[in-house]
Each structure stands twice: as C-alpha cells, then as structure tokens.
mmCIF file of C-alpha atoms in Angstrom:
data_model
loop_
_atom_site.group_PDB
_atom_site.id
_atom_site.type_symbol
_atom_site.label_atom_id
_atom_site.label_comp_id
_atom_site.label_asym_id
_atom_site.label_seq_id
_atom_site.Cartn_x
_atom_site.Cartn_y
_atom_site.Cartn_z
ATOM 1 C CA MET A 172 0.273 0.207 -0.670
ATOM 2 C CA LYS A 173 1.310 3.217 -0.911
ATOM 3 C CA SER A 174 0.894 6.359 1.586
ATOM 4 C CA ARG A 175 1.424 10.142 2.519
ATOM 5 C CA ILE A 176 0.045 12.265 5.007
ATOM 6 C CA ALA A 177 -1.025 15.818 4.757
ATOM 7 C CA THR A 178 -1.186 18.054 6.666
ATOM 8 C CA PRO A 179 -3.618 19.625 8.495
ATOM 9 C CA VAL A 180 -6.809 14.389 8.710
ATOM 10 C CA LEU A 181 -10.595 12.569 8.707
ATOM 11 C CA ALA A 182 -11.155 8.776 8.138
ATOM 12 C CA LEU A 183 -14.330 7.802 6.450
ATOM 13 C CA SER A 184 -16.801 5.482 5.312
ATOM 14 C CA PHE A 185 -17.771 5.661 1.524
ATOM 15 C CA LEU A 186 -20.820 6.017 -0.717
ATOM 16 C CA LEU A 187 -20.049 5.025 -3.895
ATOM 17 C CA CYS A 188 -22.133 8.234 -6.254
ATOM 18 C CA ALA A 189 -19.963 6.083 -9.734
ATOM 19 C CA SER A 190 -18.140 1.994 -10.101
ATOM 20 C CA ALA A 191 -14.884 2.738 -12.389
ATOM 21 C CA ALA A 192 -15.660 0.990 -15.372
ATOM 22 C CA GLY A 193 -11.215 0.485 -15.123
ATOM 23 C CA ALA A 194 -10.513 0.170 -11.554
ATOM 24 C CA ARG A 195 -11.393 -3.573 -10.416
ATOM 25 C CA TYR A 196 -11.309 -2.211 -6.069
ATOM 26 C CA ALA A 197 -13.490 -0.128 -4.918
ATOM 27 C CA PRO A 198 -12.046 3.405 -3.480
ATOM 28 C CA SER A 199 -12.469 3.945 -0.029
ATOM 29 C CA LEU A 200 -12.429 6.993 1.905
ATOM 30 C CA ALA A 201 -12.683 6.915 6.587
ATOM 31 C CA VAL A 202 -13.556 9.794 9.092
ATOM 32 C CA GLU A 203 -11.710 9.526 13.090
ATOM 33 C CA PRO A 204 -13.451 9.694 15.453
ATOM 34 C CA ARG A 205 -16.347 8.217 14.365
ATOM 35 C CA ASP A 206 -18.455 10.966 16.325
ATOM 36 C CA PRO A 207 -16.508 14.096 16.258
ATOM 37 C CA SER A 208 -17.845 17.105 18.105
ATOM 38 C CA SER A 209 -16.195 20.757 17.701
ATOM 39 C CA LEU A 210 -13.382 20.537 20.140
ATOM 40 C CA THR A 211 -12.089 16.927 18.055
ATOM 41 C CA PRO A 212 -9.794 17.144 15.473
ATOM 42 C CA LEU A 213 -10.565 15.300 12.058
ATOM 43 C CA ARG A 214 -8.353 12.620 10.904
ATOM 44 C CA ILE A 215 -9.952 11.407 7.035
ATOM 45 C CA GLU A 216 -8.111 8.662 4.656
ATOM 46 C CA VAL A 217 -9.360 8.855 0.966
ATOM 47 C CA GLY A 218 -7.827 5.560 -0.849
ATOM 48 C CA VAL A 219 -8.076 3.998 -4.762
ATOM 49 C CA TYR A 220 -6.571 1.726 -6.567
ATOM 50 C CA SER A 221 -4.275 1.964 -9.476
ATOM 51 C CA THR A 222 -1.311 1.100 -11.576
ATOM 52 C CA ASP A 223 0.619 4.179 -10.919
ATOM 53 C CA ASP A 224 0.538 7.166 -8.379
ATOM 54 C CA PRO A 225 -2.643 8.946 -8.901
ATOM 55 C CA GLN A 226 -1.924 12.135 -7.208
ATOM 56 C CA ILE A 227 -4.351 12.268 -4.932
ATOM 57 C CA ARG A 228 -4.259 15.580 -3.047
ATOM 58 C CA PHE A 229 -6.664 16.950 -0.846
ATOM 59 C CA ASP A 230 -8.085 21.078 -2.259
ATOM 60 C CA GLY A 231 -10.076 22.056 0.676
ATOM 61 C CA ILE A 232 -12.796 23.256 2.957
ATOM 62 C CA VAL A 233 -15.354 24.687 0.748
ATOM 63 C CA GLY A 234 -18.070 25.649 3.017
ATOM 64 C CA ASN A 235 -18.732 22.046 4.656
ATOM 65 C CA ARG A 236 -17.294 19.661 1.749
ATOM 66 C CA LEU A 237 -13.702 18.315 1.726
ATOM 67 C CA VAL A 238 -12.824 18.165 -1.228
ATOM 68 C CA PHE A 239 -10.461 15.738 -2.085
ATOM 69 C CA SER A 240 -9.272 14.443 -5.337
ATOM 70 C CA ALA A 241 -6.791 12.617 -7.831
ATOM 71 C CA ASP A 242 -6.224 11.903 -11.392
ATOM 72 C CA LEU A 243 -6.199 7.169 -13.003
ATOM 73 C CA ILE A 244 -4.024 7.344 -16.319
ATOM 74 C CA PRO A 245 -6.206 5.334 -18.069
ATOM 75 C CA LEU A 246 -4.647 2.147 -19.525
ATOM 76 C CA PRO A 247 -5.264 2.103 -23.684
ATOM 77 C CA PRO A 248 -7.917 -0.417 -25.472
ATOM 78 C CA GLY A 249 -6.687 -4.357 -25.669
ATOM 79 C CA LEU A 250 -4.015 -4.087 -23.089
ATOM 80 C CA PRO A 251 -3.557 -6.244 -19.875
ATOM 81 C CA LEU A 252 -4.579 -4.818 -16.080
ATOM 82 C CA PRO A 253 -1.281 -4.662 -14.870
ATOM 83 C CA PRO A 254 -0.974 -4.899 -11.178
ATOM 84 C CA GLU A 255 -2.898 -2.543 -8.911
ATOM 85 C CA SER A 256 -2.047 -0.728 -5.636
ATOM 86 C CA LEU A 257 -3.422 0.974 -2.632
ATOM 87 C CA TYR A 258 -2.771 4.905 -3.288
ATOM 88 C CA THR A 259 -3.833 6.627 0.625
ATOM 89 C CA LEU A 260 -3.743 9.444 1.526
ATOM 90 C CA THR A 261 -4.142 10.805 4.683
ATOM 91 C CA THR A 262 -5.216 13.980 6.161
ATOM 92 C CA GLU A 263 -5.344 16.043 9.764
ATOM 93 C CA VAL A 264 -7.997 18.405 9.613
ATOM 94 C CA PRO A 265 -8.268 21.362 12.503
ATOM 95 C CA PRO A 266 -11.947 20.604 14.605
ATOM 96 C CA LEU A 267 -14.772 22.326 12.690
ATOM 97 C CA ALA A 268 -17.367 23.792 13.940
ATOM 98 C CA ALA A 269 -20.636 21.629 14.855
ATOM 99 C CA GLY A 270 -22.689 20.940 11.999
ATOM 100 C CA THR A 271 -22.808 18.519 8.650
ATOM 101 C CA TYR A 272 -20.193 17.968 6.314
ATOM 102 C CA ARG A 273 -19.546 16.278 3.307
ATOM 103 C CA VAL A 274 -15.722 14.618 2.049
ATOM 104 C CA ILE A 275 -15.296 14.017 -1.640
ATOM 105 C CA PHE A 276 -13.242 11.922 -3.465
ATOM 106 C CA SER A 277 -13.273 12.621 -7.458
ATOM 107 C CA TYR A 278 -11.355 11.193 -9.538
ATOM 108 C CA ARG A 279 -11.158 10.566 -13.344
ATOM 109 C CA ASP A 280 -10.472 7.251 -14.978
ATOM 110 C CA GLY A 281 -11.425 7.782 -18.653
ATOM 111 C CA ASP A 282 -13.708 9.710 -16.796
ATOM 112 C CA ASP A 283 -15.155 10.868 -13.999
ATOM 113 C CA PHE A 284 -16.136 9.210 -10.749
ATOM 114 C CA PHE A 285 -16.707 10.183 -7.131
ATOM 115 C CA ILE A 286 -17.529 9.102 -3.996
ATOM 116 C CA GLN A 287 -18.536 11.290 -1.160
ATOM 117 C CA ARG A 288 -19.801 10.875 2.773
ATOM 118 C CA SER A 289 -21.778 12.685 5.541
ATOM 119 C CA PHE A 290 -20.999 13.156 8.538
ATOM 120 C CA ARG A 291 -21.816 15.021 11.769
ATOM 121 C CA VAL A 292 -19.866 16.993 14.085
ATOM 122 C CA HIS A 293 -22.105 17.395 17.470
ATOM 123 C CA ALA A 294 -21.455 20.062 19.856
ATOM 124 C CA PRO A 295 -19.158 19.223 22.893
ATOM 125 C CA THR A 296 -21.157 16.641 25.503
ATOM 126 C CA PRO A 297 -19.917 16.253 28.696
ATOM 127 C CA GLY A 298 -20.780 12.809 29.193
ATOM 128 C CA LEU A 299 -21.707 9.872 26.561
ATOM 129 C CA VAL A 300 -25.364 7.895 26.319
ATOM 130 C CA PHE A 301 -25.464 3.943 24.514
ATOM 131 C CA GLU A 302 -28.622 2.956 22.845
ATOM 132 C CA GLN A 303 -27.695 -1.194 24.921
ATOM 133 C CA ALA A 304 -29.258 -3.892 22.600
ATOM 134 C CA ASP A 305 -32.576 -5.438 25.228
ATOM 135 C CA GLY A 306 -33.561 -1.318 24.743
ATOM 136 C CA TRP A 307 -32.411 0.519 27.205
ATOM 137 C CA THR A 308 -30.001 3.742 27.761
ATOM 138 C CA THR A 309 -26.199 3.813 29.675
ATOM 139 C CA SER A 310 -24.456 7.422 30.010
ATOM 140 C CA VAL A 311 -21.789 7.970 31.879
ATOM 141 C CA GLY A 312 -20.708 10.855 32.855
ATOM 142 C CA ILE A 313 -17.545 12.386 35.184
ATOM 143 C CA ASP A 314 -16.499 14.322 37.386
ATOM 144 C CA TRP A 315 -12.497 15.568 38.467
ATOM 145 C CA LYS A 316 -11.657 17.558 41.308
ATOM 146 C CA LEU A 317 -7.664 19.361 41.151
ATOM 147 C CA ARG A 318 -6.309 18.988 44.905
ATOM 148 C CA SER A 319 -6.551 23.105 44.160
ATOM 149 C CA GLY A 320 -10.390 22.326 44.632
ATOM 150 C CA GLN A 321 -10.932 23.196 41.411
ATOM 151 C CA THR A 322 -14.084 20.874 39.600
ATOM 152 C CA GLY A 323 -15.040 20.098 36.118
ATOM 153 C CA SER A 324 -16.920 17.677 33.906
ATOM 154 C CA ALA A 325 -15.197 15.199 31.662
ATOM 155 C CA ASN A 326 -16.104 15.497 28.148
ATOM 156 C CA GLY A 327 -16.569 11.987 25.941
ATOM 157 C CA VAL A 328 -15.539 10.763 22.878
ATOM 158 C CA ALA A 329 -18.219 7.722 21.744
ATOM 159 C CA LEU A 330 -15.669 5.584 19.680
ATOM 160 C CA THR A 331 -18.028 2.062 19.043
ATOM 161 C CA ASP A 332 -21.697 1.823 20.215
ATOM 162 C CA GLU A 333 -20.368 0.024 23.032
ATOM 163 C CA SER A 334 -16.510 2.293 23.888
ATOM 164 C CA GLY A 335 -16.111 5.894 24.543
ATOM 165 C CA TYR A 336 -13.190 8.089 25.565
ATOM 166 C CA PHE A 337 -13.453 11.036 28.348
ATOM 167 C CA TRP A 338 -10.639 14.266 28.091
ATOM 168 C CA PHE A 339 -10.168 16.848 31.593
ATOM 169 C CA PHE A 340 -8.217 19.293 30.015
ATOM 170 C CA ALA A 341 -6.985 19.582 26.493
ATOM 171 C CA PRO A 342 -8.781 16.917 23.796
ATOM 172 C CA ASP A 343 -6.248 15.134 22.462
ATOM 173 C CA ASN A 344 -5.306 13.866 25.839
ATOM 174 C CA ALA A 345 -7.773 10.842 26.814
ATOM 175 C CA GLU A 346 -7.622 10.352 30.599
ATOM 176 C CA VAL A 347 -10.512 7.547 31.119
ATOM 177 C CA THR A 348 -11.326 4.770 28.306
ATOM 178 C CA LEU A 349 -14.425 3.298 28.763
ATOM 179 C CA LYS A 350 -16.210 -0.212 26.985
ATOM 180 C CA VAL A 351 -19.919 -0.976 28.233
ATOM 181 C CA LEU A 352 -20.520 -5.020 28.035
ATOM 182 C CA ASP A 353 -23.303 -6.830 27.116
ATOM 183 C CA GLY A 354 -22.162 -10.133 29.084
ATOM 184 C CA ARG A 355 -24.974 -11.352 29.934
ATOM 185 C CA ALA A 356 -24.495 -15.103 28.220
ATOM 186 C CA PHE A 357 -21.540 -15.175 29.919
ATOM 187 C CA ASN A 358 -22.631 -14.598 33.699
ATOM 188 C CA GLY A 359 -26.695 -12.928 33.800
ATOM 189 C CA HIS A 360 -24.494 -9.210 33.603
ATOM 190 C CA TRP A 361 -23.556 -5.870 31.820
ATOM 191 C CA TRP A 362 -20.168 -4.754 32.356
ATOM 192 C CA VAL A 363 -18.597 -1.543 32.627
ATOM 193 C CA PHE A 364 -14.889 -1.386 32.419
ATOM 194 C CA LEU A 365 -13.121 1.939 33.454
ATOM 195 C CA ALA A 366 -8.980 2.432 32.397
ATOM 196 C CA SER A 367 -7.389 5.455 33.693
ATOM 197 C CA MET A 368 -4.611 7.092 32.934
ATOM 198 C CA THR A 369 -4.307 10.107 35.360
ATOM 199 C CA ASP A 370 -3.893 9.939 38.969
ATOM 200 C CA VAL A 371 -7.052 13.247 39.512
ATOM 201 C CA GLU A 372 -9.502 12.144 41.039
ATOM 202 C CA PHE A 373 -12.952 11.983 39.087
ATOM 203 C CA THR A 374 -16.399 9.919 39.640
ATOM 204 C CA ALA A 375 -17.631 8.162 37.569
ATOM 205 C CA THR A 376 -21.104 8.266 36.958
ATOM 206 C CA VAL A 377 -23.371 5.143 35.453
ATOM 207 C CA ASN A 378 -26.871 5.584 34.273
ATOM 208 C CA ARG A 379 -29.295 2.664 32.863
ATOM 209 C CA CYS A 380 -32.766 3.413 32.323
ATOM 210 C CA PRO A 381 -34.848 1.615 30.712
ATOM 211 C CA PRO A 382 -36.781 2.874 27.421
ATOM 212 C CA PRO A 383 -40.287 4.380 28.455
ATOM 213 C CA PRO A 384 -42.892 1.334 27.617
ATOM 214 C CA ILE A 385 -41.533 -0.299 30.395
ATOM 215 C CA GLY A 386 -42.094 3.085 33.267
ATOM 216 C CA ALA A 387 -39.007 1.546 36.006
ATOM 217 C CA PRO A 388 -37.014 3.719 37.220
ATOM 218 C CA CYS A 389 -33.390 4.393 35.834
ATOM 219 C CA VAL A 390 -29.900 2.300 38.145
ATOM 220 C CA SER A 391 -27.074 3.542 39.237
ATOM 221 C CA LYS A 392 -23.173 2.841 39.911
ATOM 222 C CA THR A 393 -21.043 5.000 41.342
ATOM 223 C CA TYR A 394 -17.137 4.608 40.453
ATOM 224 C CA ARG A 395 -14.172 6.629 42.012
ATOM 225 C CA SER A 396 -10.435 6.983 42.060
ATOM 226 C CA PRO A 397 -8.597 9.623 45.129
ATOM 227 C CA GLN A 398 -6.613 11.681 44.224
ATOM 228 C CA GLY A 399 -3.219 10.436 43.685
ATOM 229 C CA ILE A 400 -3.882 7.487 42.038
ATOM 230 C CA ASN A 401 -4.251 5.742 39.577
ATOM 231 C CA ARG A 402 -7.807 3.056 40.624
ATOM 232 C CA ASN A 403 -9.175 0.846 37.052
ATOM 233 C CA PHE A 404 -11.977 -0.416 37.355
ATOM 234 C CA LEU A 405 -13.546 -3.900 35.552
ATOM 235 C CA ASP A 406 -16.789 -4.307 37.177
ATOM 236 C CA THR A 407 -19.004 -7.421 35.496
ATOM 237 C CA LEU A 408 -21.458 -7.141 37.843
ATOM 238 C CA ALA A 409 -22.196 -4.062 37.113
ATOM 239 C CA PHE A 410 -25.876 -3.900 36.505
#
C-alpha cells in the first residue's frame, strides 16, 4: 500500500456514487473519530487502486465540503491490466464547527467519478450515552477535581456503540477509557470497564435506564478514583 500524509485530517466509509469502469477495486473513504465534536481534530483517509501513483490531493474545505481529488491514468484499450496497488492520502483537519459536512473524493479514470460521505460534528457534551441491545440506555458522566479544589466535567468521545473515552483538559489527551459490555451470556450481568490514565481525582457515574414503556426507575453505579492514585475499574457485576 502506498500512502502519503497531508497536513492540516479525517476517515470515512464511503457511498459509491459511480463505479469506475477501469478499476477492479472500490475506492475508500474513512473519518476518525466516528463521532467527532467541535473540539475534536479530525483525521480523513481516502484511497484508490491504481497502476500508477494517482497523486491524491486534499483541495481544501469549501463551505461544508472537504474536497479530495486524484488523476488515474487509463490504459489504452486492449492492453492487459497490470497489477494495481492501493494509494492512500491521510489528512489531519482542525476541529470543525458543529454541523453536517461532506467529504468528496473525485477522480478521473477515463471518465469522471466520485465518492462521498456525510458526517456530523456535534457540540461537545460532558458525557456519553449508549443505546443497549435490550432497549435500555446507559449514560456515563465523569466529574474531576484537582488538588487546588478546581472541579469540572469530563468531555466524552464515543468510539463504538459500546466504548469511548473522556478528556479533562485537552481533546487530544484521553484521561479515562470506557467499555459497557453485554456479559449476560456469561454471568447474567452488564459489565462496566473504566481504564484510568490519570491520578487526578474523578468520580464516574453510570446510569442504566429502561425504555419509556417499561416505566421502571433507572439504576446507578458510582466509581471513584481518589486524588493522587491511578485506579481502574473492571466491574463484571455492574447491572
């Protein structure tokens, strides 16, 4: 795989708007993180298979569009197709304002083709919310406290439908990672894993709430890491 890195980036799965007649493999488009906030830098990777370096370019941000392009060199008719390699370009993009954006990757392969994907940047939220497979909702919030007495709420960033991380002071410095797992097939309980990378005091509150038709109260668990101590929590009996 041939790769290049451009600066200022983002990663996306793609919507194929037209299929390239001369390419045997579909182009790719990825955006990271999966659920960015307006405080989170983005990382985008686009890729395309080609017999020669297509010189993928990041053309910039135009309105709500992040534009990439490349030039594929078509082979003369009748010639056998030589081996193709995947060429990628990874670009780092500073945090964007909350809103909906599109990544567009256009290229020529005898004709014009492009792929695109929309993604949303949300306003920063202090916690994380997960929709569980059983219809219940799990919300997780973390409050921190410094030795000076200063307090604050951690900002959550979702990574998957069951995991994420929290940062306290800077969006590029994760302090606590989180997983909420369905362990009922093993011991009949939901599991909560908190991995700490800080000795700052924090309290994590996990609430599991039923869907409205059930009408039952939420259940809550609290996990506290004292000042000056690094503590992890592996709770396989959480709920």
